[in-house]
Coordinates of C-alpha atoms in Angstrom, one line a residue:
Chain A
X10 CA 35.7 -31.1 -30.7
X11 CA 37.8 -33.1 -32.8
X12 CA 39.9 -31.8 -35.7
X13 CA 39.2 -32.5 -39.1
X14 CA 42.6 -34.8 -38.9
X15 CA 41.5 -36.7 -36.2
X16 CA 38.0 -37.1 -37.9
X17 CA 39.4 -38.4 -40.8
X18 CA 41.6 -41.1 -38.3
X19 CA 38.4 -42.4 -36.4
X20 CA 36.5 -42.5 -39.6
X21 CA 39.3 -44.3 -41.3
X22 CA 40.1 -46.3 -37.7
X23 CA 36.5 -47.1 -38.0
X24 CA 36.5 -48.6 -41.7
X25 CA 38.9 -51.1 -40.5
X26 CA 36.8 -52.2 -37.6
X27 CA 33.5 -51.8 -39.7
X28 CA 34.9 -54.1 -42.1
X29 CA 36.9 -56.4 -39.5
X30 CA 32.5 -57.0 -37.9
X31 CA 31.0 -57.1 -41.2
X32 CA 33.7 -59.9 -41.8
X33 CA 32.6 -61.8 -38.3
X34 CA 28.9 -61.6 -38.5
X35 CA 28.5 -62.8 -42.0
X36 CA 30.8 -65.6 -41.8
X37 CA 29.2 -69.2 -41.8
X38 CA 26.2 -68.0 -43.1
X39 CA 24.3 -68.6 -46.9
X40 CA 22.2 -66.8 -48.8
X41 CA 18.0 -67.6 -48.4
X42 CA 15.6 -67.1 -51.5
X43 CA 13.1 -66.8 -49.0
X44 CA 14.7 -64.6 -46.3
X45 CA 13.1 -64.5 -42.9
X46 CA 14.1 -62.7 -39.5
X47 CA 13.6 -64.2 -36.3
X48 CA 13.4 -60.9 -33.5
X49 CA 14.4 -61.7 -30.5
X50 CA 12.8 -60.3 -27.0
X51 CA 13.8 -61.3 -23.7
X52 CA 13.4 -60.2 -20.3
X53 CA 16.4 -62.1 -19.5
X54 CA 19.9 -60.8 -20.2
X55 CA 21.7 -64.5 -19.2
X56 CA 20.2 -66.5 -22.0
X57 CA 20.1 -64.6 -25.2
X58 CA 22.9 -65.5 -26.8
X59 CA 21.9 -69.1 -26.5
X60 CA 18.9 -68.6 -27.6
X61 CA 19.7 -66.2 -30.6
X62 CA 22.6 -69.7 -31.3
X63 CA 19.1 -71.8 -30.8
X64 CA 17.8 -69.7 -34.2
X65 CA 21.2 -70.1 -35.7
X66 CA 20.9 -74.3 -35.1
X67 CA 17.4 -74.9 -36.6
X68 CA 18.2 -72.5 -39.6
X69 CA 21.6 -74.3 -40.1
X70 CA 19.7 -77.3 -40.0
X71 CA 17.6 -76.5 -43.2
X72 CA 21.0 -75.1 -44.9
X73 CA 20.4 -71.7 -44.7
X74 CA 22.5 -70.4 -41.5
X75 CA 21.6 -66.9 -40.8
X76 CA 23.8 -64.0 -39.4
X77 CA 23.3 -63.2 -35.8
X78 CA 22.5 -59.7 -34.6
X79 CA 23.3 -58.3 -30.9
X80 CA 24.2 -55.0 -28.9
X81 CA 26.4 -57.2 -26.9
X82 CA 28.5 -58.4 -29.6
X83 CA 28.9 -55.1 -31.4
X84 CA 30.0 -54.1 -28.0
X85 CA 33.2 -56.4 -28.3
X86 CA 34.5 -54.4 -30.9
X87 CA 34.5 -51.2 -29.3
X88 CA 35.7 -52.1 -26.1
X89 CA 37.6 -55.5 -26.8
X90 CA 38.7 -57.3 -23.6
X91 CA 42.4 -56.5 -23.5
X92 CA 45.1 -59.6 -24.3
X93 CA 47.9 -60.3 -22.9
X94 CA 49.1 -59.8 -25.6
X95 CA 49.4 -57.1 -28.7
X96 CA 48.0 -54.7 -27.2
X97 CA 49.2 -51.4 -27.3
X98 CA 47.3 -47.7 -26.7
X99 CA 47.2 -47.7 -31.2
X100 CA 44.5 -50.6 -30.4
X101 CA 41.6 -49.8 -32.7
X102 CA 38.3 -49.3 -32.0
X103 CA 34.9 -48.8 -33.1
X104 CA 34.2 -45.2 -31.8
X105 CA 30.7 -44.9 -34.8
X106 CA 27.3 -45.0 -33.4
X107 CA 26.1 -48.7 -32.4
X108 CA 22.8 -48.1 -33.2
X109 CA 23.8 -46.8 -36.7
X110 CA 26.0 -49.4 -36.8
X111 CA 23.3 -52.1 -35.9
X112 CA 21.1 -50.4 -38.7
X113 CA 23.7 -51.3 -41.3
X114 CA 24.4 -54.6 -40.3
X115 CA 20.2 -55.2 -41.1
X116 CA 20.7 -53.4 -44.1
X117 CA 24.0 -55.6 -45.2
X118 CA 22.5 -58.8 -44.4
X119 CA 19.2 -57.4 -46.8
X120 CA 21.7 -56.9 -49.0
X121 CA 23.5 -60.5 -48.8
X122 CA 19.7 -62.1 -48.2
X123 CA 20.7 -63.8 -45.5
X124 CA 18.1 -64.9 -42.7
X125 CA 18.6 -63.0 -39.6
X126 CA 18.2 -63.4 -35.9
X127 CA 18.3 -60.2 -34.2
X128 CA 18.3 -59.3 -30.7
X129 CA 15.7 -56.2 -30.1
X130 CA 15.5 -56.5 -26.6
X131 CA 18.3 -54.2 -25.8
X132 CA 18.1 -52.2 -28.7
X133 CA 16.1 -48.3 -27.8
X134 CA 12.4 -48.2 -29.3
X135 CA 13.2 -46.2 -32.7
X136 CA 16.2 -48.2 -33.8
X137 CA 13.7 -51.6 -33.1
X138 CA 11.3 -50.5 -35.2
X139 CA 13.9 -49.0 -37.9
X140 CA 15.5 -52.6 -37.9
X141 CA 11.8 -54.1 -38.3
X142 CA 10.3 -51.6 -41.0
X143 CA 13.1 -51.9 -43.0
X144 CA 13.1 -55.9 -42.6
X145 CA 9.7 -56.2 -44.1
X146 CA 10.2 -53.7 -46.4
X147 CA 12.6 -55.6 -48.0
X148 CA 10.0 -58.4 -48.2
X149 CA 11.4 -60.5 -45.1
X150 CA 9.3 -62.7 -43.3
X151 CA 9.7 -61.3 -40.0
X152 CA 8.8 -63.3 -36.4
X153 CA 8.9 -62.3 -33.1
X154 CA 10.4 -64.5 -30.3
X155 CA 9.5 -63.6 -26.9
X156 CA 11.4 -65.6 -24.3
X157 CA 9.8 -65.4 -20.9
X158 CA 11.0 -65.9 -17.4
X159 CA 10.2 -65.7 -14.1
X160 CA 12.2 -62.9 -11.9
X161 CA 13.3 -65.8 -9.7
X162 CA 15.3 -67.3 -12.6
X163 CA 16.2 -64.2 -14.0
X164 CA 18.4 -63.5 -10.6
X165 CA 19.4 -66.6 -11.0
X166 CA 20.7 -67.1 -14.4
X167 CA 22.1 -63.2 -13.7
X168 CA 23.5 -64.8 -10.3
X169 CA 25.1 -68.0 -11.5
X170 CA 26.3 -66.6 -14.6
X171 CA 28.4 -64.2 -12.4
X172 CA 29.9 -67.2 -10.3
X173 CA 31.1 -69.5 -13.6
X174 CA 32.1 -66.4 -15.6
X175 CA 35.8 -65.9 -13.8
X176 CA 36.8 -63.3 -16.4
X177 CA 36.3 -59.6 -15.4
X178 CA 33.1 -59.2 -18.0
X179 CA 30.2 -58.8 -15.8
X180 CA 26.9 -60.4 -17.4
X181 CA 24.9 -58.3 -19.4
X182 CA 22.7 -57.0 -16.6
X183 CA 23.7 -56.4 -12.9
X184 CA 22.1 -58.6 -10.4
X185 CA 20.1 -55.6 -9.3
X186 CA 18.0 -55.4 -12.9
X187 CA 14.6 -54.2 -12.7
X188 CA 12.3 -57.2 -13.6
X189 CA 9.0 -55.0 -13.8
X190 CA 10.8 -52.4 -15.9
X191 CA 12.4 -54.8 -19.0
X192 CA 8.9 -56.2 -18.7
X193 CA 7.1 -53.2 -19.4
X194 CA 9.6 -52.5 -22.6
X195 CA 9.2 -56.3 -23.9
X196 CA 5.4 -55.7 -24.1
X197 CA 5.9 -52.3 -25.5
X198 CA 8.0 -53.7 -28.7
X199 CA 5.1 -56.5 -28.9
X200 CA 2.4 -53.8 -28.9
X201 CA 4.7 -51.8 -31.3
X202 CA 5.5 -54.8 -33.9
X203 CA 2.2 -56.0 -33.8
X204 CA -0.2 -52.5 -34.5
X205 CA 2.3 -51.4 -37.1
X206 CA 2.1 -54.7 -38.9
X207 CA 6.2 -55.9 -38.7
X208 CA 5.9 -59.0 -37.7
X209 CA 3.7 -61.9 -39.2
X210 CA 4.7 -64.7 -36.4
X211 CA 5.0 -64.4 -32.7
X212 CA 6.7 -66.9 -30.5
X213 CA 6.4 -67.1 -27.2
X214 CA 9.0 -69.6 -25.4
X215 CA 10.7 -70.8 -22.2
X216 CA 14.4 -70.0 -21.6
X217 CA 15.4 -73.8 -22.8
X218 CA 13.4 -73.1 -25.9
X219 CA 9.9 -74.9 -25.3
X220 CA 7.0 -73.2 -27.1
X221 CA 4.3 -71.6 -24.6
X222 CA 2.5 -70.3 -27.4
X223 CA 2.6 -69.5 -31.2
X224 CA 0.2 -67.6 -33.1
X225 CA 0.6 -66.2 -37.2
X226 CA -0.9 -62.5 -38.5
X227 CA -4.4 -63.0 -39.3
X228 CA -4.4 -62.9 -43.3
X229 CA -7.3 -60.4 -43.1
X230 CA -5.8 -57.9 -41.0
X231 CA -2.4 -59.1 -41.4
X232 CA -2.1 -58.6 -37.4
X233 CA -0.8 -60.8 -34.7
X234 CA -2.9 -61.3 -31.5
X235 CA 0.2 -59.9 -29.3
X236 CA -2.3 -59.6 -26.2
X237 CA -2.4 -63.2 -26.0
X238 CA 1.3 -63.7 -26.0
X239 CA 1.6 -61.2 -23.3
X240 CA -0.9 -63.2 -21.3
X241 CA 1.1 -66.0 -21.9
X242 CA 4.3 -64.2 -21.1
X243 CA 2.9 -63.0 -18.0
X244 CA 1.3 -66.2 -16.9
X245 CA 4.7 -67.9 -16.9
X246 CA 6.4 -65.0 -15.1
X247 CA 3.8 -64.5 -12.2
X248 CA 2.4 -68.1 -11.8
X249 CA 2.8 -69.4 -8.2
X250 CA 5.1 -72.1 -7.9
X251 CA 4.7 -75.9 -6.3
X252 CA 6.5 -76.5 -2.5
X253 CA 8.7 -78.2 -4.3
X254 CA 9.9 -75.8 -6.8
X255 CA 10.0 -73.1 -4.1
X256 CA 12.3 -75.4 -1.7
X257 CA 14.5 -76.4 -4.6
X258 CA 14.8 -72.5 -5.1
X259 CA 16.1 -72.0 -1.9
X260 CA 18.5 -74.8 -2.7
X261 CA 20.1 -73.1 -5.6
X262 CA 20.4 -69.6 -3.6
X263 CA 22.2 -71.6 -0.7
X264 CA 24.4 -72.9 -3.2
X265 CA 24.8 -69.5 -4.9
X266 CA 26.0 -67.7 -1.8
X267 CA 27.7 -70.3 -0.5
X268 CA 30.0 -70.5 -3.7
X269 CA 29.9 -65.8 -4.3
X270 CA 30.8 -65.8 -0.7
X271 CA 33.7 -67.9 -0.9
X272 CA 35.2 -65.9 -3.7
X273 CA 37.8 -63.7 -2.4
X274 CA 37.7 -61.0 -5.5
X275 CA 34.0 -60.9 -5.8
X276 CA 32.1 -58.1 -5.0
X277 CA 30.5 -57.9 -1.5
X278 CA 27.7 -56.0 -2.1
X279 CA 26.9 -58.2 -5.6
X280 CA 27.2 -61.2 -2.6
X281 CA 24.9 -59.2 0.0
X282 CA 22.0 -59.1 -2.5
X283 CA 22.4 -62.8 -3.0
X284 CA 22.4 -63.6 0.4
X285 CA 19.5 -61.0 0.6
X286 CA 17.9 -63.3 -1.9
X287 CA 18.8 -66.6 -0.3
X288 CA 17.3 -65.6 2.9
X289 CA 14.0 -64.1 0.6
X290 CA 13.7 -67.6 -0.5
X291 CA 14.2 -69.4 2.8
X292 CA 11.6 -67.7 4.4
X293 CA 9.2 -68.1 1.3
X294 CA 9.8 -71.9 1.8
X295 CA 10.0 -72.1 5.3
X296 CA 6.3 -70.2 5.3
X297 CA 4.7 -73.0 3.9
X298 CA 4.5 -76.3 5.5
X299 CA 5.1 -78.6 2.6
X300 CA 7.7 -76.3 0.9
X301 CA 9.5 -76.4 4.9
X302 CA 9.3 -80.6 4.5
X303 CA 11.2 -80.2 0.8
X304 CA 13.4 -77.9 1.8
X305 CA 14.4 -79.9 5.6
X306 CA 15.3 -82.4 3.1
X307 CA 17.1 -81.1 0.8
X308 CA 19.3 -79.9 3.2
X309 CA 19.9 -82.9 4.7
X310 CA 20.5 -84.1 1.5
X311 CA 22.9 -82.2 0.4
X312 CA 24.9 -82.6 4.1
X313 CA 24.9 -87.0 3.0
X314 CA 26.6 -86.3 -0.2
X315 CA 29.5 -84.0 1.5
X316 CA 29.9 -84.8 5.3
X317 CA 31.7 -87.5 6.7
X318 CA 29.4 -90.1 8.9
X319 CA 30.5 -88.7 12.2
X320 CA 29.5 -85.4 11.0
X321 CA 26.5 -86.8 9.7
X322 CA 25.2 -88.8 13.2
X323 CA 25.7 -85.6 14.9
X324 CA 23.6 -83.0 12.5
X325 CA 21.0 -85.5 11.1
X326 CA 20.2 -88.1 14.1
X327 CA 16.9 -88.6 12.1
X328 CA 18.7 -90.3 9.5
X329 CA 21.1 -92.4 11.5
X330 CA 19.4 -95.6 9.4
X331 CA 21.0 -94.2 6.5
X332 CA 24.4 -93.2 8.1
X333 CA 24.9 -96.9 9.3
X334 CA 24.4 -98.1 5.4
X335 CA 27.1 -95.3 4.7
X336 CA 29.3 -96.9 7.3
X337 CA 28.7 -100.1 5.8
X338 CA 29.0 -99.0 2.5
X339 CA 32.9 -97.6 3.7
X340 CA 33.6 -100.9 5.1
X341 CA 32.6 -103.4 2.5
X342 CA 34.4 -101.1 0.3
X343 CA 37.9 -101.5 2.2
X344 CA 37.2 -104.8 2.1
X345 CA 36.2 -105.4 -1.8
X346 CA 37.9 -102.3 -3.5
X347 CA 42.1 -102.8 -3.2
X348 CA 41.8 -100.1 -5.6
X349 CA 41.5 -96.3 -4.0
X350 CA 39.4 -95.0 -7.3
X351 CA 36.9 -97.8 -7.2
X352 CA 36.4 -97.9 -3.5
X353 CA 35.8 -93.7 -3.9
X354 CA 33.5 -94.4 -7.2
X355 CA 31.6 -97.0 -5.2
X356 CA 31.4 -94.6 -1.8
X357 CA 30.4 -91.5 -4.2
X358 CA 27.4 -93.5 -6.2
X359 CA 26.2 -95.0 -2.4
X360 CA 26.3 -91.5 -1.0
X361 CA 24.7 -89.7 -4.1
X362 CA 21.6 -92.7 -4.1
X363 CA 21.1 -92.3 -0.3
X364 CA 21.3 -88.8 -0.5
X365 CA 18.2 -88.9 -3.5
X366 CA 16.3 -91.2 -1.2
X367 CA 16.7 -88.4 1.3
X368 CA 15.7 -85.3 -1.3
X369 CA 12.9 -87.3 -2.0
X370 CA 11.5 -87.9 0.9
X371 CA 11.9 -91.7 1.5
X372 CA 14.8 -91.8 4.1
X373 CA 13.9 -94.7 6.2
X374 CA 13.8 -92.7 9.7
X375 CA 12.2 -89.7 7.9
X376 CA 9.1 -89.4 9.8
X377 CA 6.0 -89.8 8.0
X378 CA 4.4 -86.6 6.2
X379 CA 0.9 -86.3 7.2
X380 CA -0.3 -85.5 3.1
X381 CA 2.0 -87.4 0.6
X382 CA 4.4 -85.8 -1.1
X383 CA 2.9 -83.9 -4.4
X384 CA 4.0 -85.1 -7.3
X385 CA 6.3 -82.7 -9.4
X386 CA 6.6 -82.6 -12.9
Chain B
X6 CA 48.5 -70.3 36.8
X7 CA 51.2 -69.7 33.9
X8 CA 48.7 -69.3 30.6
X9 CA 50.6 -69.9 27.2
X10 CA 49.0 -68.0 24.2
X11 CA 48.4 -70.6 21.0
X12 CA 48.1 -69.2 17.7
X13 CA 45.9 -71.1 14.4
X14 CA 45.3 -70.2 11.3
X15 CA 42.5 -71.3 9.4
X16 CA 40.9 -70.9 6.4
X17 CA 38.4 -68.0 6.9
X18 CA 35.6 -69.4 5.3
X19 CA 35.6 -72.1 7.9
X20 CA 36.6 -70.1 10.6
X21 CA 33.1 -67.6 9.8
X22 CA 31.3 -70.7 9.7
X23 CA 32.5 -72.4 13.0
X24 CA 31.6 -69.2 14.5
X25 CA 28.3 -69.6 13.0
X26 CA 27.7 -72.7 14.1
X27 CA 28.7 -71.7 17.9
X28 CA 26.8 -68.9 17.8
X29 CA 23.6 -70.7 17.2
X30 CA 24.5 -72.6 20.3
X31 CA 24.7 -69.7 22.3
X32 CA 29.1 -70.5 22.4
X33 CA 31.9 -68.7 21.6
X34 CA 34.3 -70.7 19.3
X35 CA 37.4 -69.9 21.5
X36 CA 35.4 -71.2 24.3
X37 CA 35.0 -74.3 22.7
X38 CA 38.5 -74.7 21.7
X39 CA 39.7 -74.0 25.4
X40 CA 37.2 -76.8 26.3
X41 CA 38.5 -79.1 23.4
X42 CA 42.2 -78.4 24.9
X43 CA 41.4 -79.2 28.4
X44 CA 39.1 -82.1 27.3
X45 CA 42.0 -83.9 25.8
X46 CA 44.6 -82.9 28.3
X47 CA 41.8 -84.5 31.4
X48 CA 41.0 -87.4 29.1
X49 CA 44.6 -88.0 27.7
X50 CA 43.0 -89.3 24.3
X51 CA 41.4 -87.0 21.1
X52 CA 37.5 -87.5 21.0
X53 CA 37.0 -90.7 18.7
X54 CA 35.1 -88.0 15.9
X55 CA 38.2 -85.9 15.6
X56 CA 40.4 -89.0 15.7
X57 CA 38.6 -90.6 12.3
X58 CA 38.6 -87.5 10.9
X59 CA 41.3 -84.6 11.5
X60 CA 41.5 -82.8 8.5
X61 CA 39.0 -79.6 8.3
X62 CA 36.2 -79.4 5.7
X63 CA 37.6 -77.5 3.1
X64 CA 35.5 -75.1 1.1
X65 CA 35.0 -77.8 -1.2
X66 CA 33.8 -80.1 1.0
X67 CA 31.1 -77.9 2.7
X68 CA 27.8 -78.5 1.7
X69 CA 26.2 -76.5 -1.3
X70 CA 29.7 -75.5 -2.4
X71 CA 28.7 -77.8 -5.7
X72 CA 26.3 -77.6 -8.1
X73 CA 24.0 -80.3 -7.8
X74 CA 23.3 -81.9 -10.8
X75 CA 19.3 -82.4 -10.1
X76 CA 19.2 -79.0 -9.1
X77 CA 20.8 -77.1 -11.5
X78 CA 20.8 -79.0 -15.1
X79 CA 19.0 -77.3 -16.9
X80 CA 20.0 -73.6 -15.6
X81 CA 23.7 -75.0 -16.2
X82 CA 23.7 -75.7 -19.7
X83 CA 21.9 -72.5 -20.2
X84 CA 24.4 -70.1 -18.6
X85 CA 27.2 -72.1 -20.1
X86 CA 25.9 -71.9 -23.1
X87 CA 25.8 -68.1 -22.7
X88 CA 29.1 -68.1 -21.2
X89 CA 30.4 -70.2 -24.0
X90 CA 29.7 -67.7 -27.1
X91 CA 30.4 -64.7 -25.1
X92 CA 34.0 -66.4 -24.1
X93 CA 34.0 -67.1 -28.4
X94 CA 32.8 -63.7 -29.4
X95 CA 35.4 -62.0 -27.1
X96 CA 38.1 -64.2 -28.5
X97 CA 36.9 -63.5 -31.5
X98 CA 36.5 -60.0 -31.7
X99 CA 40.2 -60.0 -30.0
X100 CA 41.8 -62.0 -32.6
X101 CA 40.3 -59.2 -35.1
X102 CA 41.6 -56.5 -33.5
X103 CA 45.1 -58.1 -32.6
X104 CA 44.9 -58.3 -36.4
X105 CA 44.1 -55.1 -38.0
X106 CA 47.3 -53.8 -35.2
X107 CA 49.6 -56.8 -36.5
X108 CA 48.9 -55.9 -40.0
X109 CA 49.4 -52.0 -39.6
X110 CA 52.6 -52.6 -38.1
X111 CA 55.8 -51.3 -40.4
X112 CA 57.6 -54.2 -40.8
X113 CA 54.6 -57.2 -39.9
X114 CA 55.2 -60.5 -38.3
X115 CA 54.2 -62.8 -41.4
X116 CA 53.8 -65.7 -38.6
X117 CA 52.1 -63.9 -35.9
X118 CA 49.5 -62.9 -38.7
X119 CA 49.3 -66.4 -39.7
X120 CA 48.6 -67.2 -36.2
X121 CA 46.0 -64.9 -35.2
X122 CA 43.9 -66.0 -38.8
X123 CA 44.3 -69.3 -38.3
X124 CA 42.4 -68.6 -34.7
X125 CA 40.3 -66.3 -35.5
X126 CA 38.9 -68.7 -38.6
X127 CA 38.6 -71.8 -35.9
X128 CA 37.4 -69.9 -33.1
X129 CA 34.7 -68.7 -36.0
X130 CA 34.1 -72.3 -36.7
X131 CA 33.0 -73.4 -33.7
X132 CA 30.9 -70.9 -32.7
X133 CA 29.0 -71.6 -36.3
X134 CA 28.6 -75.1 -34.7
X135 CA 27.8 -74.7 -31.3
X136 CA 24.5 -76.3 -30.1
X137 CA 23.5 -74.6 -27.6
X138 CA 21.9 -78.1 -25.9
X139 CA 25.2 -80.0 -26.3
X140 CA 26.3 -79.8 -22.7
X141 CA 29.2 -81.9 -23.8
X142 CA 30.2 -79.4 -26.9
X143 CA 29.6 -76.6 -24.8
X144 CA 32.3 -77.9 -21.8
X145 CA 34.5 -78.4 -24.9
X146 CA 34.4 -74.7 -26.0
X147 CA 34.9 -73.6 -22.1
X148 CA 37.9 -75.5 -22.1
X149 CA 39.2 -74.1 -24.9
X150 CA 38.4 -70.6 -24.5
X151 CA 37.0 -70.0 -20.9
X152 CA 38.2 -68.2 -18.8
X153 CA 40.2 -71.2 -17.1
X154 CA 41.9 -71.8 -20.4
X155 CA 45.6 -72.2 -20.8

């Protein structure tokens, strides 16, 4: 138990900090006379903070920039990534309640009437709907944004995210997240917000921020139809995808354990699971006959934009048409490009168009698909 | 017969995936480098393949070791923009810490305080600014504050 002296330290450790976040989130942002809250809920933990910034944009746009709200950034301030420099074992930190903490940051941005755009997904139940009641008891306008994925891109995003982020912060959720599970508590917070009246606008939306469906409080009831956006959400998430799409999945997860695998540091059971998943998504495409044809080719595609021609006659013998352009290609380009970087420029845009003519199914020695390829959006 | 040991070392990424590839041919790789050895002490010449081309992939060279830009547009600039506010916030939230310590020191550094506000305000800036579409401003921000920065 701490003393009353060491109390009084945190609490006064904790003003600093309190007023060092208070300083953070409200800068760049104006006061609204007609505040509104944009609520945040997403399945996805890779993609939040863009799309929370995607809030930030269109209310910037109109002048009226609002503060930003999120578990994950409060979380900064009470475990800050160390420097390399200044940092000492005096280093303070936030050591208050963060969902206390999140409370007051709604109630100080009420205070400033700023718009808001608060992340609930993370947040537990109660502190959601504190943050909500007191929003439109203060008179906000308050909508919900639901942003909704599929758990194939979920991994993804989780899985990609992990590769380009070469710091030691691990993305918000580990690659083994429970898809079923943060759905379940999205529709929850829907069902919540919408029966107890808190919201007057719901949103549902992909994770590059294109509408799959909108729908305002009926002025009657003053109640949103959230079953319909769960539909929606649901219908996104569980829809079956075209060959194509499921080839070009296994595409990415060849590329993702290809690149984890290679990195020395990185965990290997974070780089079993993706292989797991590589080889889930191989056998998906390879299952169906037209996703096997997208997928064949894609692979050979991806071997033209890397391997020399040698290489190339050796693996793909089906596309030797192509490999004798690429020779030609080299040797018109010894002969016309003195210069190194224009003879590479010209070999790289050759390679990358035969390659596309590959992907795409129009390789010259290709042999002809019995249906024709679908077309793909 | 005298036998003479040789020794290589190779990258072991390509080494794993040599052994791949010979496995799937029902080989052993060092199998197939003692028949590479005796092939080109019998023939007295290097095959022609390994002649135009000596050097070993490299893991950069492999396929899928790049992101394709058909394939992954559209996840990219969403990640990166994820990866470029959280890269901001933690600077960010760094710079205010590095502050609160500087400025509770006894005797402060007027200059190292100057330093971190001046920083923390820019670093502030751009994160008011960032589009999270704006594949271009977003590399911008990595550069500056990724984890590759300088």
């Amino acid at each position: 138990m701490p003393t009353s002296a060491g109390t009084s330290s945190i609490r006064t450790r904790n003003e600093q900090v309190v007023q060092l976040i208070l300083s953070d989130i409200f800068s760049h942002t104006a006061p609204s006379s007609t505040p509104r809250a944009v609520l945040l809920a997403s399945v996805q933990s890779v993609g939040r903070r863009g799309a929370l910034q995607r809030i930030r944009h269109h209310f910037s746009q109109i002048g009226e920039p609002p503060a930003q709200l999120s578990l994950d950034r409060l979380h900064l301030y009470a475990s800050p990534k160390p420097s390399t420099e200044v940092v000492s074992s005096s280093y303070p930190r936030f050591d208050g309640d963060m969902s206390e903490m999140f409370v007051a940051l709604v109630d100080e941005g009420i205070r400033r009437q700023v718009n808001l755009a608060v992340d609930l997904s993370d947040l537990p139940p109660p502190v959601a709907d504190t943050v909500a009641t007191r929003l439109r008891d203060a008179g906000y306008r308050a909508g919900a944004m639901v942003v909704a994925t599929s758990e194939d891109q979920d991994r993804q995003a989780s899985a990609l995210y992990l590769d380009l982020d070469r710091s030691d912060a691990p993305p918000g959720q580990t690659l083994r997240s429970d898809f079923d599970r943060s759905h379940a508590r999205i529709r929850a917070l829907l069902q919540t917000l919408a029966a107890r009246q808190l919201i007057d606008q719901l949103q549902v939306v992909t994770p590059q921020g294109q509408q799959l469906y909108a729908t305002e409080a009926d002025p009657v009831t003053g109640q949103v139809n959230e079953r319909a956006a769960v539909y929606a959400l649901e219908d996104f998430a569980r829809r079956a995808a075209l060959p194509r799409e499921i080839a070009q999945s296994a595409l990415r997860w060849q590329t993702l354990a290809q690149r984890l695998s290679a990195q020395q540091q990185m965990s290997r059971d974070l780089v079993a699971q993706v292989i797991a998943w590589r080889n889930e998504a191989v056998r998906k495409a390879e299952a169906d006959p037209e996703a096997a044809r997208w997928l064949s080719w894609g692979r050979a595609a991806e071997a033209f934009r890397v391997m020399d021609p040698q290489q190339l006659q050796r693996e793909f013998p089906e596309h030797s048409k192509l490999v004798e352009r690429l020779q030609d290609a080299e040797r018109y380009a010894l002969e016309h490009f003195p210069h190194l970087e224009d003879r590479a420029r010209f070999l790289s845009q050759t390679r990358a168009r035969l390659a596309e003519r590959i992907a795409e199914g129009r390789s010259p020695m290709t042999k002809p698909s019995p249906t024709k390829p679908p077309r793909t959006r | 017969m005298e036998s003479r040991y040789l020794r290589l070392q190779l990258d072991a990424e390509v080494c794993a995936r040599a052994e791949a590839v010979c496995a799937r041919k029902g080989a052993d790789l060092v199998d197939v480098l003692r028949a590479l050895v005796s092939q080109i002490a019998q023939s007295d010449t290097i095959p022609d393949t390994l002649a135009a081309s000596p050097r070993s992939l490299t893991a950069e060279e492999a396929p899928f070791s790049r992101y394709d830009n058909d394939l992954w547009s559209a996840s990219r600039t969403l990640v990166d923009a994820d990866l470029a506010l959280s890269v901001l916030d933690q600077f960010i939230a760094q710079r205010a810490h590095q502050l609160l310590e500087a400025k509770a020191n006894r005797s402060p550094d007027v200059s190292l305080i100057a330093r971190l506000e001046a920083e923390r305000k820019q670093a502030l800036g751009a994160r008011a600014l960032l589009n999270p579409d704006d594949a271009d401003g977003i590399a911008q921000i990595l550069r500056a504050y990724g984890p590759q920065a300088g």
